[in-house]
């Protein structure tokens, strides 16, 4: 385990926001988990967080190590491993099911916390169980898929922030490749290999999202709001160009990107933050941006969308 004090976090979050943590503990696979006194926050690859201030407590993080074990088609990976590295590892080893989650710049552990999803697949579809350290009871727990209470970008770990440190995630994969082409733009790839599907997904992704090495962001900044059928139908009547939504998650999932775009925010900048010109769901660092710039822009968008559509937007990114 490594311990750092007064550490700059600029290279530990994809927004590229500089903040200083008083203390940071980096845990290696096999380390015993320390008892952390005072405030702490678990940080993965920092691809879904915005630091608004310096952090006076302890940041706990898992080292980025590629540790994978396989038992038949059950693949268990270290929580600090990068999700994308795991996707590649699985394809290389003839294990399939994660391809559609290619190029998400987060860790395996946060993949379970956030129930990451992309191009028709969510982590919960393939997670069999999660091994987490219970920081309150100081013991290791194994949680089944059902225990994790997965939902849209949601899990038990989000209900109880700070309670669990996800150490390992076990994925039930397949040994036969069957491409998931449920996302419309992938429908023309019925004969693709897993590697080709992975490449197609990465290509699609970078058409719509800023590459973290070029422009800082947290990917989609807001969740797509889920509304009742009555609200959805009333909006469709008022805005016939609104994209069609389908019933899911107990309601109709609207496109937050469309709402933000229709409210006139696409491409606009404010302070050091901006709305990505080709995808209004993404807020990005236009250069030298602070967490306060991002939050101010996000609030302005939320208020405007509320005023124009009476729809509250909830951030997917975590503000610290
Ligand atoms: C360019 C870009 C594209 C993206 N595309 C997608 C996408 O397609 N789909 C999608 O779902 N997300 C996407 N994201 C968002 C982000 O990558 C995911 O939410 C990812 O899971 C966050 O992982 P992380 O390791 O960076 O977590 P962090 O941002 O560091 O943390 C996120 C949350 O998880 C908690 N956490 C992290 N690690 C652990 C752990 N080991 N144990 C307990 N809690 C932990 C943190 O406390 C925090 O609450 C994208 C982000 C970017 C920048």
mmCIF file of C-alpha atoms and ligand atoms in Angstrom:
data_model
loop_
_atom_site.group_PDB
_atom_site.id
_atom_site.type_symbol
_atom_site.label_atom_id
_atom_site.label_comp_id
_atom_site.label_asym_id
_atom_site.label_seq_id
_atom_site.Cartn_x
_atom_site.Cartn_y
_atom_site.Cartn_z
ATOM 1 C CA UNK A 1 0.000 0.000 0.000
ATOM 2 C CA UNK A 2 1.243 3.488 -0.826
ATOM 3 C CA UNK A 3 0.434 6.583 1.161
ATOM 4 C CA UNK A 4 0.740 10.105 -0.203
ATOM 5 C CA UNK A 5 0.062 13.427 1.460
ATOM 6 C CA UNK A 6 -1.015 16.706 -0.153
ATOM 7 C CA UNK A 7 -1.312 15.019 -3.499
ATOM 8 C CA UNK A 8 -2.554 16.758 -6.658
ATOM 9 C CA UNK A 9 -5.443 14.884 -8.259
ATOM 10 C CA UNK A 10 -5.253 16.499 -11.713
ATOM 11 C CA UNK A 11 -3.980 13.291 -13.311
ATOM 12 C CA UNK A 12 -6.439 11.183 -11.328
ATOM 13 C CA UNK A 13 -9.659 12.552 -12.852
ATOM 14 C CA UNK A 14 -10.587 12.658 -16.529
ATOM 15 C CA UNK A 15 -11.967 16.210 -16.263
ATOM 16 C CA UNK A 16 -8.364 17.228 -15.555
ATOM 17 C CA UNK A 17 -9.437 19.393 -12.637
ATOM 18 C CA UNK A 18 -6.744 20.178 -10.122
ATOM 19 C CA UNK A 19 -7.591 19.583 -6.497
ATOM 20 C CA UNK A 20 -5.350 18.564 -3.644
ATOM 21 C CA UNK A 21 -6.159 15.663 -1.331
ATOM 22 C CA UNK A 22 -4.685 15.840 2.137
ATOM 23 C CA UNK A 23 -3.983 12.120 2.046
ATOM 24 C CA UNK A 24 -4.282 9.344 -0.509
ATOM 25 C CA UNK A 25 -4.019 5.619 0.162
ATOM 26 C CA UNK A 26 -3.405 3.393 -2.831
ATOM 27 C CA UNK A 27 -4.191 -0.226 -2.135
ATOM 28 C CA UNK A 28 -2.492 -3.070 -3.972
ATOM 29 C CA UNK A 29 -4.114 -6.474 -4.603
ATOM 30 C CA UNK A 30 -3.416 -8.656 -1.542
ATOM 31 C CA UNK A 31 -3.002 -5.721 0.877
ATOM 32 C CA UNK A 32 -5.071 -5.861 4.023
ATOM 33 C CA UNK A 33 -7.549 -2.999 4.051
ATOM 34 C CA UNK A 34 -6.620 -0.282 6.549
ATOM 35 C CA UNK A 35 -9.066 1.340 8.939
ATOM 36 C CA UNK A 36 -9.471 4.888 7.711
ATOM 37 C CA UNK A 37 -10.122 7.517 10.360
ATOM 38 C CA UNK A 38 -12.150 10.625 9.494
ATOM 39 C CA UNK A 39 -13.680 11.556 6.148
ATOM 40 C CA UNK A 40 -12.714 9.493 3.163
ATOM 41 C CA UNK A 41 -13.736 9.034 -0.422
ATOM 42 C CA UNK A 42 -13.173 6.058 -2.712
ATOM 43 C CA UNK A 43 -11.742 7.090 -6.067
ATOM 44 C CA UNK A 44 -11.433 4.873 -9.131
ATOM 45 C CA UNK A 45 -10.046 6.273 -12.371
ATOM 46 C CA UNK A 46 -11.855 9.562 -11.673
ATOM 47 C CA UNK A 47 -13.878 9.360 -14.888
ATOM 48 C CA UNK A 48 -17.210 10.202 -13.270
ATOM 49 C CA UNK A 49 -16.240 12.757 -10.637
ATOM 50 C CA UNK A 50 -15.890 16.527 -10.418
ATOM 51 C CA UNK A 51 -13.694 17.964 -7.679
ATOM 52 C CA UNK A 52 -15.076 21.328 -6.644
ATOM 53 C CA UNK A 53 -12.644 21.840 -3.792
ATOM 54 C CA UNK A 54 -9.513 20.410 -2.298
ATOM 55 C CA UNK A 55 -10.274 17.292 -0.283
ATOM 56 C CA UNK A 56 -9.433 17.542 3.395
ATOM 57 C CA UNK A 57 -9.918 13.843 4.119
ATOM 58 C CA UNK A 58 -8.401 10.633 2.756
ATOM 59 C CA UNK A 59 -8.835 9.449 -0.797
ATOM 60 C CA UNK A 60 -8.798 5.650 -0.951
ATOM 61 C CA UNK A 61 -8.012 4.106 -4.310
ATOM 62 C CA UNK A 62 -7.128 0.695 -5.724
ATOM 63 C CA UNK A 63 -3.913 0.459 -7.723
ATOM 64 C CA UNK A 64 -4.337 -0.053 -11.472
ATOM 65 C CA UNK A 65 -3.236 -3.695 -11.688
ATOM 66 C CA UNK A 66 -4.261 -6.341 -14.147
ATOM 67 C CA UNK A 67 -5.270 -9.225 -11.893
ATOM 68 C CA UNK A 68 -7.752 -11.630 -13.432
ATOM 69 C CA UNK A 69 -8.687 -15.192 -12.510
ATOM 70 C CA UNK A 70 -10.866 -17.521 -14.538
ATOM 71 C CA UNK A 71 -12.935 -20.444 -13.375
ATOM 72 C CA UNK A 72 -14.632 -21.981 -16.383
ATOM 73 C CA UNK A 73 -16.441 -18.932 -17.831
ATOM 74 C CA UNK A 74 -16.501 -16.942 -14.596
ATOM 75 C CA UNK A 75 -13.956 -14.126 -14.840
ATOM 76 C CA UNK A 76 -12.996 -12.335 -11.634
ATOM 77 C CA UNK A 77 -11.069 -9.076 -11.938
ATOM 78 C CA UNK A 78 -9.392 -6.734 -9.467
ATOM 79 C CA UNK A 79 -11.475 -3.604 -8.831
ATOM 80 C CA UNK A 80 -8.634 -1.239 -9.712
ATOM 81 C CA UNK A 81 -8.105 -2.782 -13.142
ATOM 82 C CA UNK A 82 -9.312 -0.620 -16.013
ATOM 83 C CA UNK A 83 -12.588 -1.894 -17.447
ATOM 84 C CA UNK A 84 -11.311 -1.495 -20.986
ATOM 85 C CA UNK A 85 -8.232 -3.590 -20.220
ATOM 86 C CA UNK A 86 -10.560 -6.305 -18.925
ATOM 87 C CA UNK A 87 -12.670 -6.192 -22.101
ATOM 88 C CA UNK A 88 -9.507 -6.677 -24.177
ATOM 89 C CA UNK A 89 -8.241 -9.428 -21.867
ATOM 90 C CA UNK A 90 -11.528 -11.341 -22.173
ATOM 91 C CA UNK A 91 -11.586 -11.118 -25.964
ATOM 92 C CA UNK A 92 -7.958 -12.306 -26.062
ATOM 93 C CA UNK A 93 -8.953 -15.293 -23.906
ATOM 94 C CA UNK A 94 -12.083 -16.218 -25.879
ATOM 95 C CA UNK A 95 -14.580 -14.988 -23.280
ATOM 96 C CA UNK A 96 -17.419 -12.815 -24.503
ATOM 97 C CA UNK A 97 -20.126 -10.517 -23.211
ATOM 98 C CA UNK A 98 -18.219 -7.352 -22.330
ATOM 99 C CA UNK A 99 -17.421 -6.104 -25.873
ATOM 100 C CA UNK A 100 -20.123 -3.405 -25.853
ATOM 101 C CA UNK A 101 -18.527 -1.845 -22.768
ATOM 102 C CA UNK A 102 -15.316 -1.171 -24.709
ATOM 103 C CA UNK A 103 -13.447 2.083 -24.173
ATOM 104 C CA UNK A 104 -15.237 3.204 -20.999
ATOM 105 C CA UNK A 105 -12.412 4.928 -19.140
ATOM 106 C CA UNK A 106 -13.233 3.677 -15.624
ATOM 107 C CA UNK A 107 -12.248 0.830 -13.331
ATOM 108 C CA UNK A 108 -13.826 -2.585 -12.876
ATOM 109 C CA UNK A 109 -14.851 -1.695 -9.301
ATOM 110 C CA UNK A 110 -16.660 1.480 -10.336
ATOM 111 C CA UNK A 111 -18.203 -0.445 -13.218
ATOM 112 C CA UNK A 112 -20.220 -2.319 -10.615
ATOM 113 C CA UNK A 113 -20.855 0.770 -8.460
ATOM 114 C CA UNK A 114 -22.157 2.778 -11.420
ATOM 115 C CA UNK A 115 -23.633 -0.205 -13.280
ATOM 116 C CA UNK A 116 -21.947 1.172 -16.367
ATOM 117 C CA UNK A 117 -23.787 0.737 -19.598
ATOM 118 C CA UNK A 118 -23.234 1.364 -23.263
ATOM 119 C CA UNK A 119 -24.539 0.237 -26.646
ATOM 120 C CA UNK A 120 -27.200 -2.100 -25.303
ATOM 121 C CA UNK A 121 -25.254 -3.749 -22.439
ATOM 122 C CA UNK A 122 -25.088 -2.899 -18.759
ATOM 123 C CA UNK A 123 -22.564 -4.301 -16.297
ATOM 124 C CA UNK A 124 -25.421 -5.890 -14.348
ATOM 125 C CA UNK A 125 -26.207 -8.136 -17.329
ATOM 126 C CA UNK A 126 -22.938 -10.015 -16.819
ATOM 127 C CA UNK A 127 -22.010 -9.464 -13.166
ATOM 128 C CA UNK A 128 -22.436 -12.647 -11.136
ATOM 129 C CA UNK A 129 -21.142 -11.321 -7.838
ATOM 130 C CA UNK A 130 -19.144 -8.559 -6.224
ATOM 131 C CA UNK A 131 -16.554 -8.952 -3.485
ATOM 132 C CA UNK A 132 -16.475 -5.823 -1.374
ATOM 133 C CA UNK A 133 -14.845 -4.767 1.854
ATOM 134 C CA UNK A 134 -17.415 -3.506 4.321
ATOM 135 C CA UNK A 135 -15.666 -0.440 5.722
ATOM 136 C CA UNK A 136 -18.185 -0.109 8.568
ATOM 137 C CA UNK A 137 -18.108 -3.702 9.798
ATOM 138 C CA UNK A 138 -14.465 -4.225 8.722
ATOM 139 C CA UNK A 139 -15.072 -7.491 6.910
ATOM 140 C CA UNK A 140 -15.180 -8.908 3.425
ATOM 141 C CA UNK A 141 -18.593 -9.506 1.879
ATOM 142 C CA UNK A 142 -19.703 -11.309 -1.223
ATOM 143 C CA UNK A 143 -22.792 -9.792 -2.799
ATOM 144 C CA UNK A 144 -24.840 -11.574 -5.422
ATOM 145 C CA UNK A 145 -26.147 -9.743 -8.458
ATOM 146 C CA UNK A 146 -29.540 -9.403 -6.719
ATOM 147 C CA UNK A 147 -27.900 -8.103 -3.501
ATOM 148 C CA UNK A 148 -26.312 -5.313 -5.540
ATOM 149 C CA UNK A 149 -29.753 -3.823 -6.376
ATOM 150 C CA UNK A 150 -28.636 -2.724 -9.817
ATOM 151 C CA UNK A 151 -30.630 -0.143 -11.765
ATOM 152 C CA UNK A 152 -29.935 2.522 -14.361
ATOM 153 C CA UNK A 153 -26.492 3.844 -13.290
ATOM 154 C CA UNK A 154 -27.455 2.672 -9.842
ATOM 155 C CA UNK A 155 -26.499 0.030 -7.285
ATOM 156 C CA UNK A 156 -26.536 -0.693 -3.572
ATOM 157 C CA UNK A 157 -23.062 0.878 -3.440
ATOM 158 C CA UNK A 158 -24.557 4.217 -4.493
ATOM 159 C CA UNK A 159 -27.288 3.900 -1.871
ATOM 160 C CA UNK A 160 -24.641 3.465 0.831
ATOM 161 C CA UNK A 161 -21.734 5.667 -0.272
ATOM 162 C CA UNK A 162 -18.571 5.066 1.721
ATOM 163 C CA UNK A 163 -19.772 1.753 3.114
ATOM 164 C CA UNK A 164 -18.193 -0.645 0.606
ATOM 165 C CA UNK A 165 -14.897 -0.774 -1.180
ATOM 166 C CA UNK A 166 -15.402 -2.985 -4.232
ATOM 167 C CA UNK A 167 -12.314 -5.175 -4.440
ATOM 168 C CA UNK A 168 -13.241 -7.718 -7.099
ATOM 169 C CA UNK A 169 -16.042 -8.248 -9.582
ATOM 170 C CA UNK A 170 -16.953 -11.629 -11.060
ATOM 171 C CA UNK A 171 -18.494 -11.676 -14.543
ATOM 172 C CA UNK A 172 -20.309 -14.666 -16.048
ATOM 173 C CA UNK A 173 -19.259 -14.640 -19.696
ATOM 174 C CA UNK A 174 -19.754 -16.900 -22.698
ATOM 175 C CA UNK A 175 -17.242 -19.020 -24.566
ATOM 176 C CA UNK A 176 -19.180 -18.594 -27.798
ATOM 177 C CA UNK A 177 -19.293 -15.116 -29.315
ATOM 178 C CA UNK A 178 -22.787 -13.827 -30.081
ATOM 179 C CA UNK A 179 -22.656 -10.109 -30.900
ATOM 180 C CA UNK A 180 -25.127 -7.854 -29.115
ATOM 181 C CA UNK A 181 -26.282 -5.582 -31.945
ATOM 182 C CA UNK A 182 -29.313 -4.120 -30.201
ATOM 183 C CA UNK A 183 -27.899 -0.602 -30.587
ATOM 184 C CA UNK A 184 -29.183 0.652 -33.959
ATOM 185 C CA UNK A 185 -25.838 1.795 -35.372
ATOM 186 C CA UNK A 186 -24.397 -1.711 -34.841
ATOM 187 C CA UNK A 187 -27.128 -3.556 -36.727
ATOM 188 C CA UNK A 188 -25.002 -3.841 -39.877
ATOM 189 C CA UNK A 189 -22.355 -5.960 -38.129
ATOM 190 C CA UNK A 190 -23.918 -9.443 -37.888
ATOM 191 C CA UNK A 191 -20.696 -11.126 -39.049
ATOM 192 C CA UNK A 192 -18.264 -9.072 -36.959
ATOM 193 C CA UNK A 193 -15.741 -10.825 -34.746
ATOM 194 C CA UNK A 194 -15.560 -9.737 -31.103
ATOM 195 C CA UNK A 195 -12.447 -7.670 -31.913
ATOM 196 C CA UNK A 196 -14.240 -5.993 -34.822
ATOM 197 C CA UNK A 197 -17.279 -5.218 -32.681
ATOM 198 C CA UNK A 198 -14.998 -3.758 -30.022
ATOM 199 C CA UNK A 199 -13.327 -1.557 -32.631
ATOM 200 C CA UNK A 200 -16.683 -0.448 -34.076
ATOM 201 C CA UNK A 201 -17.856 0.532 -30.617
ATOM 202 C CA UNK A 202 -14.691 2.506 -29.903
ATOM 203 C CA UNK A 203 -15.076 4.287 -33.262
ATOM 204 C CA UNK A 204 -18.722 5.146 -32.557
ATOM 205 C CA UNK A 205 -17.849 6.343 -29.082
ATOM 206 C CA UNK A 206 -15.166 8.769 -30.180
ATOM 207 C CA UNK A 207 -17.435 10.280 -32.828
ATOM 208 C CA UNK A 208 -19.717 11.461 -30.047
ATOM 209 C CA UNK A 209 -17.451 11.940 -27.045
ATOM 210 C CA UNK A 210 -14.303 13.953 -26.395
ATOM 211 C CA UNK A 211 -11.218 11.768 -26.027
ATOM 212 C CA UNK A 212 -10.036 12.194 -22.429
ATOM 213 C CA UNK A 213 -6.448 12.830 -23.557
ATOM 214 C CA UNK A 214 -7.639 15.788 -25.672
ATOM 215 C CA UNK A 215 -10.506 17.330 -23.674
ATOM 216 C CA UNK A 216 -11.353 16.590 -20.079
ATOM 217 C CA UNK A 217 -14.870 15.377 -19.326
ATOM 218 C CA UNK A 218 -16.816 12.822 -17.329
ATOM 219 C CA UNK A 219 -18.620 11.428 -20.373
ATOM 220 C CA UNK A 220 -22.388 11.888 -20.096
ATOM 221 C CA UNK A 221 -22.821 14.455 -17.370
ATOM 222 C CA UNK A 222 -26.546 13.961 -16.726
ATOM 223 C CA UNK A 223 -28.733 10.890 -16.467
ATOM 224 C CA UNK A 224 -31.549 10.468 -18.944
ATOM 225 C CA UNK A 225 -34.684 11.429 -16.974
ATOM 226 C CA UNK A 226 -37.335 8.762 -16.554
ATOM 227 C CA UNK A 227 -40.898 10.145 -16.622
ATOM 228 C CA UNK A 228 -44.447 8.802 -16.532
ATOM 229 C CA UNK A 229 -46.325 7.979 -19.720
ATOM 230 C CA UNK A 230 -48.572 11.033 -19.206
ATOM 231 C CA UNK A 231 -45.600 13.402 -18.996
ATOM 232 C CA UNK A 232 -43.938 11.742 -21.989
ATOM 233 C CA UNK A 233 -47.045 11.964 -24.184
ATOM 234 C CA UNK A 234 -47.669 15.598 -23.224
ATOM 235 C CA UNK A 235 -44.073 16.506 -24.143
ATOM 236 C CA UNK A 236 -44.293 14.618 -27.453
ATOM 237 C CA UNK A 237 -47.402 16.577 -28.310
ATOM 238 C CA UNK A 238 -45.735 19.864 -27.467
ATOM 239 C CA UNK A 239 -42.399 18.920 -29.116
ATOM 240 C CA UNK A 240 -43.129 16.503 -31.977
ATOM 241 C CA UNK A 241 -39.414 16.412 -32.898
ATOM 242 C CA UNK A 242 -38.550 14.923 -29.503
ATOM 243 C CA UNK A 243 -36.987 11.454 -29.913
ATOM 244 C CA UNK A 244 -39.324 8.561 -29.291
ATOM 245 C CA UNK A 245 -38.922 6.939 -25.871
ATOM 246 C CA UNK A 246 -39.804 3.401 -24.858
ATOM 247 C CA UNK A 247 -41.112 2.156 -21.544
ATOM 248 C CA UNK A 248 -38.261 0.972 -19.279
ATOM 249 C CA UNK A 249 -37.144 1.264 -15.642
ATOM 250 C CA UNK A 250 -40.743 1.895 -14.637
ATOM 251 C CA UNK A 251 -41.277 4.816 -17.014
ATOM 252 C CA UNK A 252 -40.162 6.491 -20.228
ATOM 253 C CA UNK A 253 -36.494 7.379 -20.522
ATOM 254 C CA UNK A 254 -36.133 10.752 -22.254
ATOM 255 C CA UNK A 255 -32.977 11.888 -24.004
ATOM 256 C CA UNK A 256 -31.308 14.397 -21.684
ATOM 257 C CA UNK A 257 -29.000 15.302 -24.587
ATOM 258 C CA UNK A 258 -31.981 16.275 -26.735
ATOM 259 C CA UNK A 259 -33.528 18.390 -23.945
ATOM 260 C CA UNK A 260 -30.238 20.250 -23.418
ATOM 261 C CA UNK A 261 -29.701 20.689 -27.150
ATOM 262 C CA UNK A 262 -33.303 21.898 -27.691
ATOM 263 C CA UNK A 263 -32.801 24.385 -24.859
ATOM 264 C CA UNK A 264 -29.948 25.842 -26.926
ATOM 265 C CA UNK A 265 -26.898 24.728 -24.945
ATOM 266 C CA UNK A 266 -24.976 22.613 -27.443
ATOM 267 C CA UNK A 267 -21.554 24.159 -28.092
ATOM 268 C CA UNK A 268 -21.969 26.928 -25.507
ATOM 269 C CA UNK A 269 -19.218 27.680 -23.008
ATOM 270 C CA UNK A 270 -19.266 29.375 -19.637
ATOM 271 C CA UNK A 271 -16.140 30.010 -17.573
ATOM 272 C CA UNK A 272 -13.726 27.186 -18.345
ATOM 273 C CA UNK A 273 -16.495 24.657 -19.009
ATOM 274 C CA UNK A 274 -18.475 23.938 -22.138
ATOM 275 C CA UNK A 275 -21.147 21.755 -23.689
ATOM 276 C CA UNK A 276 -19.586 19.389 -26.237
ATOM 277 C CA UNK A 277 -20.452 20.618 -29.757
ATOM 278 C CA UNK A 278 -21.598 17.225 -31.070
ATOM 279 C CA UNK A 279 -23.159 15.830 -27.888
ATOM 280 C CA UNK A 280 -25.059 18.106 -25.526
ATOM 281 C CA UNK A 281 -25.004 15.501 -22.752
ATOM 282 C CA UNK A 282 -21.283 16.001 -22.278
ATOM 283 C CA UNK A 283 -19.779 18.892 -20.326
ATOM 284 C CA UNK A 284 -16.071 19.381 -20.942
ATOM 285 C CA UNK A 285 -13.021 21.290 -19.871
ATOM 286 C CA UNK A 286 -12.354 24.048 -22.407
ATOM 287 C CA UNK A 287 -8.978 24.641 -20.741
ATOM 288 C CA UNK A 288 -8.082 25.500 -17.161
ATOM 289 C CA UNK A 289 -11.562 24.699 -15.920
ATOM 290 C CA UNK A 290 -12.355 24.421 -12.233
ATOM 291 C CA UNK A 291 -14.934 22.203 -10.594
ATOM 292 C CA UNK A 292 -16.944 25.340 -9.799
ATOM 293 C CA UNK A 293 -17.065 26.201 -13.526
ATOM 294 C CA UNK A 294 -18.522 22.764 -14.263
ATOM 295 C CA UNK A 295 -21.063 22.981 -11.446
ATOM 296 C CA UNK A 296 -22.125 26.521 -12.450
ATOM 297 C CA UNK A 297 -22.679 25.404 -16.051
ATOM 298 C CA UNK A 298 -24.520 22.260 -14.931
ATOM 299 C CA UNK A 299 -26.816 24.310 -12.666
ATOM 300 C CA UNK A 300 -27.581 26.806 -15.429
ATOM 301 C CA UNK A 301 -28.514 23.942 -17.771
ATOM 302 C CA UNK A 302 -30.642 22.219 -15.108
ATOM 303 C CA UNK A 303 -32.561 25.434 -14.418
ATOM 304 C CA UNK A 304 -33.111 26.193 -18.081
ATOM 305 C CA UNK A 305 -34.308 22.651 -18.888
ATOM 306 C CA UNK A 306 -36.610 22.803 -15.876
ATOM 307 C CA UNK A 307 -38.025 26.147 -17.004
ATOM 308 C CA UNK A 308 -38.514 25.037 -20.608
ATOM 309 C CA UNK A 309 -39.693 21.426 -20.161
ATOM 310 C CA UNK A 310 -40.514 21.091 -16.425
ATOM 311 C CA UNK A 311 -38.077 18.167 -16.350
ATOM 312 C CA UNK A 312 -35.457 18.032 -13.571
ATOM 313 C CA UNK A 313 -32.071 16.720 -14.708
ATOM 314 C CA UNK A 314 -29.932 14.732 -12.295
ATOM 315 C CA UNK A 315 -26.154 14.614 -12.714
ATOM 316 C CA UNK A 316 -24.646 11.188 -13.343
ATOM 317 C CA UNK A 317 -21.234 12.565 -12.417
ATOM 318 C CA UNK A 318 -20.414 12.744 -8.711
ATOM 319 C CA UNK A 319 -19.647 16.208 -7.363
ATOM 320 C CA UNK A 320 -17.091 16.203 -4.554
HETATM 321 C C1 LIG B 1 -15.104 9.871 -22.117
HETATM 322 C C2 LIG B 1 -15.980 9.136 -21.140
HETATM 323 C C3 LIG B 1 -16.899 8.205 -21.588
HETATM 324 C C4 LIG B 1 -17.722 7.515 -20.688
HETATM 325 N N1 LIG B 1 -18.616 6.618 -21.177
HETATM 326 C C5 LIG B 1 -19.431 5.956 -20.322
HETATM 327 C C6 LIG B 1 -20.388 5.009 -20.809
HETATM 328 O O1 LIG B 1 -20.491 4.749 -21.988
HETATM 329 N N2 LIG B 1 -21.193 4.395 -19.911
HETATM 330 C C7 LIG B 1 -21.105 4.632 -18.581
HETATM 331 O O2 LIG B 1 -21.866 4.023 -17.805
HETATM 332 N N3 LIG B 1 -20.208 5.519 -18.084
HETATM 333 C C8 LIG B 1 -19.372 6.182 -18.930
HETATM 334 N N4 LIG B 1 -18.474 7.091 -18.441
HETATM 335 C C9 LIG B 1 -18.468 7.392 -16.984
HETATM 336 C C10 LIG B 1 -17.439 6.600 -16.176
HETATM 337 O O3 LIG B 1 -16.380 6.120 -16.990
HETATM 338 C C11 LIG B 1 -18.076 5.427 -15.451
HETATM 339 O O4 LIG B 1 -19.074 5.866 -14.556
HETATM 340 C C12 LIG B 1 -17.036 4.613 -14.671
HETATM 341 O O5 LIG B 1 -17.618 3.483 -14.089
HETATM 342 C C13 LIG B 1 -16.383 5.422 -13.551
HETATM 343 O O6 LIG B 1 -15.266 4.660 -13.171
HETATM 344 P P1 LIG B 1 -14.097 5.292 -12.338
HETATM 345 O O7 LIG B 1 -13.196 4.175 -11.964
HETATM 346 O O8 LIG B 1 -13.475 6.387 -13.075
HETATM 347 O O9 LIG B 1 -14.871 5.805 -11.057
HETATM 348 P P2 LIG B 1 -14.744 7.213 -10.335
HETATM 349 O O10 LIG B 1 -15.178 8.277 -11.270
HETATM 350 O O11 LIG B 1 -13.414 7.359 -9.729
HETATM 351 O O12 LIG B 1 -15.821 7.020 -9.191
HETATM 352 C C14 LIG B 1 -17.187 6.916 -9.520
HETATM 353 C C15 LIG B 1 -17.964 6.482 -8.267
HETATM 354 O O13 LIG B 1 -17.631 5.146 -7.942
HETATM 355 C C16 LIG B 1 -17.098 5.074 -6.614
HETATM 356 N N5 LIG B 1 -16.025 4.059 -6.677
HETATM 357 C C17 LIG B 1 -15.016 3.998 -7.560
HETATM 358 N N6 LIG B 1 -14.288 2.890 -7.360
HETATM 359 C C18 LIG B 1 -14.855 2.229 -6.307
HETATM 360 C C19 LIG B 1 -14.574 1.020 -5.611
HETATM 361 N N7 LIG B 1 -13.554 0.229 -5.963
HETATM 362 N N8 LIG B 1 -15.360 0.682 -4.565
HETATM 363 C C20 LIG B 1 -16.401 1.477 -4.196
HETATM 364 N N9 LIG B 1 -16.719 2.630 -4.805
HETATM 365 C C21 LIG B 1 -15.955 3.003 -5.859
HETATM 366 C C22 LIG B 1 -16.613 6.455 -6.298
HETATM 367 O O14 LIG B 1 -16.633 6.698 -4.899
HETATM 368 C C23 LIG B 1 -17.629 7.302 -7.029
HETATM 369 O O15 LIG B 1 -18.801 7.406 -6.258
HETATM 370 C C24 LIG B 1 -17.616 7.774 -19.304
HETATM 371 C C25 LIG B 1 -16.685 8.703 -18.843
HETATM 372 C C26 LIG B 1 -15.858 9.370 -19.751
HETATM 373 C C27 LIG B 1 -14.852 10.347 -19.235
#
